[in-house]
Coordinates of C-alpha atoms in Angstrom, one line a residue:
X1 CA 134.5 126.1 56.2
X2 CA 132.9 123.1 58.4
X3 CA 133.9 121.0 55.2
X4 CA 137.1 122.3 55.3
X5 CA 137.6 121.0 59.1
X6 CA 136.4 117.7 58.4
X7 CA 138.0 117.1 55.7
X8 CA 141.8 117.6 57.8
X9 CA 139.7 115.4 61.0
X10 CA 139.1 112.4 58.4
X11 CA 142.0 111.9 57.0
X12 CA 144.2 112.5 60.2
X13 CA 141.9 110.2 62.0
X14 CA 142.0 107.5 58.9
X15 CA 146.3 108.0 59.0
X16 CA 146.3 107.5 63.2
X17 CA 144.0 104.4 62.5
X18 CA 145.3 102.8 59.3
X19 CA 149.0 103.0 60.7
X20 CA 149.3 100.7 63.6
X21 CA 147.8 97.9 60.8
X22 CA 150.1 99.0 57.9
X23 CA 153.3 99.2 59.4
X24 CA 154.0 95.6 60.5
X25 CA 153.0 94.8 57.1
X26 CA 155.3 96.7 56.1
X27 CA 157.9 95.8 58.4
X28 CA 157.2 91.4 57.2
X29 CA 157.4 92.4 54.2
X30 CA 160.7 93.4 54.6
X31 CA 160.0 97.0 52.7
X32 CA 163.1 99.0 54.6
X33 CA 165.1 101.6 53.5
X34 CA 168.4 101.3 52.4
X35 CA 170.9 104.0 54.1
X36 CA 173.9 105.0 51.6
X37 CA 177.1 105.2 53.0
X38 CA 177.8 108.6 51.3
X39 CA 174.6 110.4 53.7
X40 CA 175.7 111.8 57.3
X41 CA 177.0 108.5 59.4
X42 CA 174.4 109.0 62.0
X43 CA 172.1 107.8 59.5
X44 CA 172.9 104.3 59.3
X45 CA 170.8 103.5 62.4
X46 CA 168.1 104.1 60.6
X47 CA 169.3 100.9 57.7
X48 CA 165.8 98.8 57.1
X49 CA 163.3 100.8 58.5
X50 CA 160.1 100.8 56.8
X51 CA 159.2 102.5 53.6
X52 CA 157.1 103.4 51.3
X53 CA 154.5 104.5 54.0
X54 CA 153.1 107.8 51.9
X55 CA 150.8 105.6 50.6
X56 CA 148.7 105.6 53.5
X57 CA 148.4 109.3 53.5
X58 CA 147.6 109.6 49.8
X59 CA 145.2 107.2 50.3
X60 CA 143.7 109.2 53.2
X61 CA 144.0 112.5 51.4
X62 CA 142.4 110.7 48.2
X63 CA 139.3 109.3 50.4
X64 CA 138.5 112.4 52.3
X65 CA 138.9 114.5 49.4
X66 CA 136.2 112.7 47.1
X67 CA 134.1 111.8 50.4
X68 CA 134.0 115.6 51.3
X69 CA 134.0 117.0 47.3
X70 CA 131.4 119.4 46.3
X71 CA 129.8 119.9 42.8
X72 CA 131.8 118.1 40.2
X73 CA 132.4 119.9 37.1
X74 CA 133.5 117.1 34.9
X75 CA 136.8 118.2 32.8
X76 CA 137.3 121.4 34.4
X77 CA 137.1 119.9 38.3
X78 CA 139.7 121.0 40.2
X79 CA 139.4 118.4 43.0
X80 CA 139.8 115.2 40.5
X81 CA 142.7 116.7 38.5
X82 CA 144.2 116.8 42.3
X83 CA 143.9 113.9 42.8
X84 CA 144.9 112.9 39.5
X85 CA 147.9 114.2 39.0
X86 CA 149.2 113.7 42.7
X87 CA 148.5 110.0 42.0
X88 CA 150.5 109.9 38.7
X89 CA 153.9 111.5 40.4
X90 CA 153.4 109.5 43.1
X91 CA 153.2 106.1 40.9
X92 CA 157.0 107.1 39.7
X93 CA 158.0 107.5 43.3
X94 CA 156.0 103.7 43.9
X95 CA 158.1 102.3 40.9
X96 CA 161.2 103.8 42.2
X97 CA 160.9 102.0 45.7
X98 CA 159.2 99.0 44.5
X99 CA 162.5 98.5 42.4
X100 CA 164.9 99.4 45.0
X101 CA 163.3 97.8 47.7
X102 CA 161.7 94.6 46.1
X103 CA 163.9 94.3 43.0
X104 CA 166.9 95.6 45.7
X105 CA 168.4 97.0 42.7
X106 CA 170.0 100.6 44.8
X107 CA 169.4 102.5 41.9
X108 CA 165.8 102.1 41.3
X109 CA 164.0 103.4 38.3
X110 CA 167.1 104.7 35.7
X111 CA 167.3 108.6 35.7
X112 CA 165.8 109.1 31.6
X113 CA 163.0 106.4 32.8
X114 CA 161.9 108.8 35.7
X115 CA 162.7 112.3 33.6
X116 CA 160.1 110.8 30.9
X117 CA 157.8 109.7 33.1
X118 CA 157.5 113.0 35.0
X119 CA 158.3 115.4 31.1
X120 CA 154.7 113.3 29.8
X121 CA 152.9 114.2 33.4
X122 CA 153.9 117.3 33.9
X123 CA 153.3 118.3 30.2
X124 CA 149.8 117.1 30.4
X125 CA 148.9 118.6 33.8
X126 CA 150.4 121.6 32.1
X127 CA 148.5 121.4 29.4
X128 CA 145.5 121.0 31.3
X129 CA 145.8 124.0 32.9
X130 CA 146.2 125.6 30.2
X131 CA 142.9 124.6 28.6
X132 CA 140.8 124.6 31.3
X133 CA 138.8 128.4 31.4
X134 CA 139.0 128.2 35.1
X135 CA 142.5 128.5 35.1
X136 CA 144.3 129.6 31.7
X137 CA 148.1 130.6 31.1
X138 CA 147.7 134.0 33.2
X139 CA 149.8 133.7 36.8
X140 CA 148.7 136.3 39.8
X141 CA 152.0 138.0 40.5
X142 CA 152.4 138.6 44.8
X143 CA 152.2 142.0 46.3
X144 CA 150.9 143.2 43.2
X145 CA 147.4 143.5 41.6
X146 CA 148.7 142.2 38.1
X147 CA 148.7 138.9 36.5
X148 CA 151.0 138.2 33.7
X149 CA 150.0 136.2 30.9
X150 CA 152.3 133.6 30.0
X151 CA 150.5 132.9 26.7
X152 CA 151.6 129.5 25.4
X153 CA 154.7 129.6 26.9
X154 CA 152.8 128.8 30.0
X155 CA 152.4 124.9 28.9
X156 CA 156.5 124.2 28.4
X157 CA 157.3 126.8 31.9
X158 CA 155.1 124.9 33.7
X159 CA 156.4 121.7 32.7
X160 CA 159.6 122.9 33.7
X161 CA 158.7 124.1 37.2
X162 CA 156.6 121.0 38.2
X163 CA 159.2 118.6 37.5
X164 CA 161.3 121.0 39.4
X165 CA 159.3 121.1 42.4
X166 CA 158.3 117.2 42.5
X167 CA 162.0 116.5 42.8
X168 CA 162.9 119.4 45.3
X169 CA 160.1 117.4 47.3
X170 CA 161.7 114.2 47.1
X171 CA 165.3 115.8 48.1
X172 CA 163.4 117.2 51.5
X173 CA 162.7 114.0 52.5
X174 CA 166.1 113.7 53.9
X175 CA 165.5 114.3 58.0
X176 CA 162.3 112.2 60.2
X177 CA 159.3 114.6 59.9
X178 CA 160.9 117.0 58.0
X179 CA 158.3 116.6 54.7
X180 CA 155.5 115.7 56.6
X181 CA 155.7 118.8 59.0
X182 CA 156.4 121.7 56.3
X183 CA 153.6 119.9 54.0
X184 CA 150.9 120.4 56.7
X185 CA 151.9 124.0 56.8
X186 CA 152.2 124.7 53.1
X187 CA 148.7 122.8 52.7
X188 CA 147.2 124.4 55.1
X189 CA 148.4 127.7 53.4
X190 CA 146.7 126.7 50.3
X191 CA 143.5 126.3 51.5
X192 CA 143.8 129.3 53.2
X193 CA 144.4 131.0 49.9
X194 CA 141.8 129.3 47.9
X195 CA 139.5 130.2 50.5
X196 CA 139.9 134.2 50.9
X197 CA 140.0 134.5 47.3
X198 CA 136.5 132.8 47.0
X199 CA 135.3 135.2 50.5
X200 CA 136.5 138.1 48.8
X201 CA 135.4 137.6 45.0
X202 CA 131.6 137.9 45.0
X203 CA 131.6 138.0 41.6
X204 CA 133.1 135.1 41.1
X205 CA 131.2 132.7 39.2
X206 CA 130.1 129.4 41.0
X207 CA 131.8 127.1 39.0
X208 CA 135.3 128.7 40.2
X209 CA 134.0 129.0 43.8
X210 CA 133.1 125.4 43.7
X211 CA 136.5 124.5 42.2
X212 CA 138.5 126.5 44.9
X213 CA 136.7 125.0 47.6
X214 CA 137.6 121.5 46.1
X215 CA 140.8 122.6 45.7
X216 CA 140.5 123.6 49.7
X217 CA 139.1 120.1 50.6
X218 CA 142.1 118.6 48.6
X219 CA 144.7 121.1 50.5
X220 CA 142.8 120.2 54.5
X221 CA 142.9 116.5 53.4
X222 CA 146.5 116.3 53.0
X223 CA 147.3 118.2 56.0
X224 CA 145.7 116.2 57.9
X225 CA 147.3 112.8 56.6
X226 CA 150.7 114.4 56.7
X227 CA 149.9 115.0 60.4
X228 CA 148.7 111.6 61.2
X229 CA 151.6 110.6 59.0
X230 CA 154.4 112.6 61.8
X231 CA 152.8 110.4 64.6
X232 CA 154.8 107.6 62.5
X233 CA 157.6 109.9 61.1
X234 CA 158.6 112.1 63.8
X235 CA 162.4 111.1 65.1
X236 CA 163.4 108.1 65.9
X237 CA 160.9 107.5 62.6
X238 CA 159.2 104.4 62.8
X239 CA 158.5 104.5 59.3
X240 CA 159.8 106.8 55.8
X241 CA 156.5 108.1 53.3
X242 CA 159.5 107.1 50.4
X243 CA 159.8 108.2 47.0
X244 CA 156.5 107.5 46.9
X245 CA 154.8 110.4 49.8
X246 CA 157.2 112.7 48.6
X247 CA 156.5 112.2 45.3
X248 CA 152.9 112.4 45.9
X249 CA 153.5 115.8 48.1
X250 CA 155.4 117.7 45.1
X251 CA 152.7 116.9 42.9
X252 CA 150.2 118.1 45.1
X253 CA 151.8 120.8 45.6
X254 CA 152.4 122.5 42.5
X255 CA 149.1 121.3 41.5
X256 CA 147.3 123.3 43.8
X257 CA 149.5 126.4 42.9
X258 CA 149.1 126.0 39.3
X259 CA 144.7 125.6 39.7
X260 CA 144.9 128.8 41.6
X261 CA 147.4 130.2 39.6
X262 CA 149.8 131.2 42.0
X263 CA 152.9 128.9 40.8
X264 CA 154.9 131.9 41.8
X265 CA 153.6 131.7 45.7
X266 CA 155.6 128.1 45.9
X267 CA 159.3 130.6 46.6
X268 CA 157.1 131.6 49.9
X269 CA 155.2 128.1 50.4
X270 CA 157.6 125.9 49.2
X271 CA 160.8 127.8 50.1
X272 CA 162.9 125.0 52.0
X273 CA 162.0 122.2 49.3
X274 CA 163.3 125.4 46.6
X275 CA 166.5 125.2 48.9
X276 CA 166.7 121.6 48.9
X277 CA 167.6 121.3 45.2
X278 CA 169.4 124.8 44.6
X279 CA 172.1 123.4 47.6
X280 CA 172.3 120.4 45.1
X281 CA 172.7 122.6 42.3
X282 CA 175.1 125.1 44.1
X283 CA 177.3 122.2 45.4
X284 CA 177.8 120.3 41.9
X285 CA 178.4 123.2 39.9
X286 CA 181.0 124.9 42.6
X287 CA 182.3 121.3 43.1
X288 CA 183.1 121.5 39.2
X289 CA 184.3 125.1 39.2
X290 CA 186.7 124.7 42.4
X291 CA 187.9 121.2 41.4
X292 CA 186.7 119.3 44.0
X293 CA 185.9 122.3 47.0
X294 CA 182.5 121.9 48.3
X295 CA 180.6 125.2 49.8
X296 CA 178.3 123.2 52.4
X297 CA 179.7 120.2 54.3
X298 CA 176.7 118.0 52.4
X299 CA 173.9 118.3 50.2
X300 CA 170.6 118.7 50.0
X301 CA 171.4 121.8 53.2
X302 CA 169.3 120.0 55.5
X303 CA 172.4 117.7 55.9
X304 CA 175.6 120.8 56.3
X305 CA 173.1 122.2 59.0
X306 CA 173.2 118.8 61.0
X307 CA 176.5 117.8 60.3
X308 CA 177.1 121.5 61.6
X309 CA 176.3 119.7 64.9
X310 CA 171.8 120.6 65.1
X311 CA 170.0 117.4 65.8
X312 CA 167.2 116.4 63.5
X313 CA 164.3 117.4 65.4
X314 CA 165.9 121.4 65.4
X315 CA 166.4 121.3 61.9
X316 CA 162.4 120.0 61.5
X317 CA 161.8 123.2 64.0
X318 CA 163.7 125.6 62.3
X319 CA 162.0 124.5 58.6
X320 CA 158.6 124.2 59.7
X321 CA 158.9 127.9 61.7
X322 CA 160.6 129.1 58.6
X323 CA 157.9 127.7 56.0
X324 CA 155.0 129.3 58.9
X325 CA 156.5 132.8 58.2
X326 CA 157.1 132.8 55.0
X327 CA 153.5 131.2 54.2
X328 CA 152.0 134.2 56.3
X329 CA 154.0 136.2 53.9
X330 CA 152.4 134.9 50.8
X331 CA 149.0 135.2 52.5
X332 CA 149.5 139.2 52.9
X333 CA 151.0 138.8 49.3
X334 CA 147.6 137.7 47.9
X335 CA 145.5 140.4 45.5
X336 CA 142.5 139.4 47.2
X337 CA 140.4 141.7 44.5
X338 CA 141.6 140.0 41.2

């Protein structure tokens, strides 16, 4: 538990001390944002502020997670696949900026570029999982002490459902804080899982416990850097995390939900970034249907609830208080005697 606590302490402190010395950096380098004309007006205050700052909190997240890593367990280690696969979505998040902000071509990476990049990642992570005895292609279903074995089916689903996630991520990231406040929660939640299941299994065998609590370490790390990260983020935001934090967050994410093999906890733990990208999908496809009618003022729904007339900050509130009771949810959900 003590590791647990230190973990979130080091990498918050490292994201408080690292970001006063990164963001003027950022800000001579010219890394802004570029604000579309098609988002909510109000947003165009925000043209050229700086980007791309989720690479401090990876990189606090990635340093207090090895620092504060237990036993390794070479290919089965839960930790370093963590960080592994977080990394990898979050260098196609790094590309995309680097190319719209350096290259200052708007579009960044083109869409079949960033769908292959994320089809070969998520089918190896998938993959992974699926090999790996600690983990294997059974899921823990909530409120229910059944698991339901996916058989090989379970590499191609979960392919599906990462790159679903990593994207509903990166269409959060669309309000100051927003990302960065439900993340701490959702981590936070994940520990918290991986943690009772390890108290209440005494069975378990130590090569699992040790690879939850990495997997804990992991979850604590990024809370904490996404809470330094706010100090930065809140509104007015001083700086955005980018394709590249948000991309590093959904990967995260449903990393951790696939290693404890709960992917079906992310509709309580990841509810609002779920939302995020069925608005998308409900707006397009009743856009198509009504010729031209839209059913929320702007999509993702973060955006019809402000231009609805709630400022950014209540929007933040009402997410993160959403995410806190449905993650308490999905904690009395758990089958703590599988």
């Amino acid at each position: 538990m003590l590791r647990l606590i230190i973990a979130l302490l080091l990498s918050l402190v490292g994201m408080l001390l690292i970001g006063p010395r990164v963001l003027p950096v950022l800000r001579r380098l010219k890394f802004g944002q570029t604000i579309y004309e098609l988002g909510p007006k109000a947003h165009q205050v925000k043209q050229g502020t700086p980007t791309m700052g989720g690479l401090m909190f990876a990189l606090t997240t990635v340093v207090a997670a090895l620092l504060l890593h237990g036993a390794w367990f070479g290919f089965n280690d839960f930790g370093l696949s963590l960080i592994i696969v977080s990394v990898l979505t979050m260098l196609v998040g790094f590309v995309d900026d680097y190319i719209k902000v350096v290259k200052k071509r708007n579009l960044g990476l083109v869409w079949w570029q960033k769908v292959v990049a994320q089809v070969v990642i998520s089918a190896a992570f998938a993959w992974y999982c699926y090999q790996n005895p600690n983990v294997g292609s059974k899921v823990i279903i909530p409120f229910f002490n059944v698991e339901w074995d996916l058989g090989i089916f379970y590499i191609p689903i979960m392919t599906a459902v990462m790159i679903f996630m990593v994207n509903s991520a990166n269409l959060q990231d669309g309000l100051d804080g927003i990302l960065s406040s439900v993340s701490v929660v959702g981590s936070v939640t994940w520990a918290l899982m991986a943690l009772f299941t390890v108290l209440a299994a005494a069975a378990m065998p130590a090569e699992m416990k040790g690879n939850y609590m990495n997997l804990a370490v992991f979850a604590m790390a990024l809370a904490g850097g996404c809470m330094g990260f706010l100090r930065f983020n809140h509104y007015p935001a001083a700086v955005f995390m980018g394709d590249t934090g948000s991309m590093f967050i959904g990967g995260a994410m449903v990393g951790m939900s696939m290693l404890l093999r709960m992917p079906i906890f992310m509709i309580f733990v990841c509810f609002t970034m779920l939302a995020s990208s069925l608005s998308v999908i409900i707006q397009r496809i009743y856009f198509k249907v009504t010729h031209g009618k839209r059913i929320f003022k702007m999509s993702p729904i973060h955006h019809h609830f402000e231009l609805s007339g709630m400022s950014e900050n209540q929007i933040v509130a009402m997410y993160t208080i959403v995410t806190g009771v449905l993650c308490l949810l999905s904690l009395l959900s758990l089958p703590l005697n599988i």
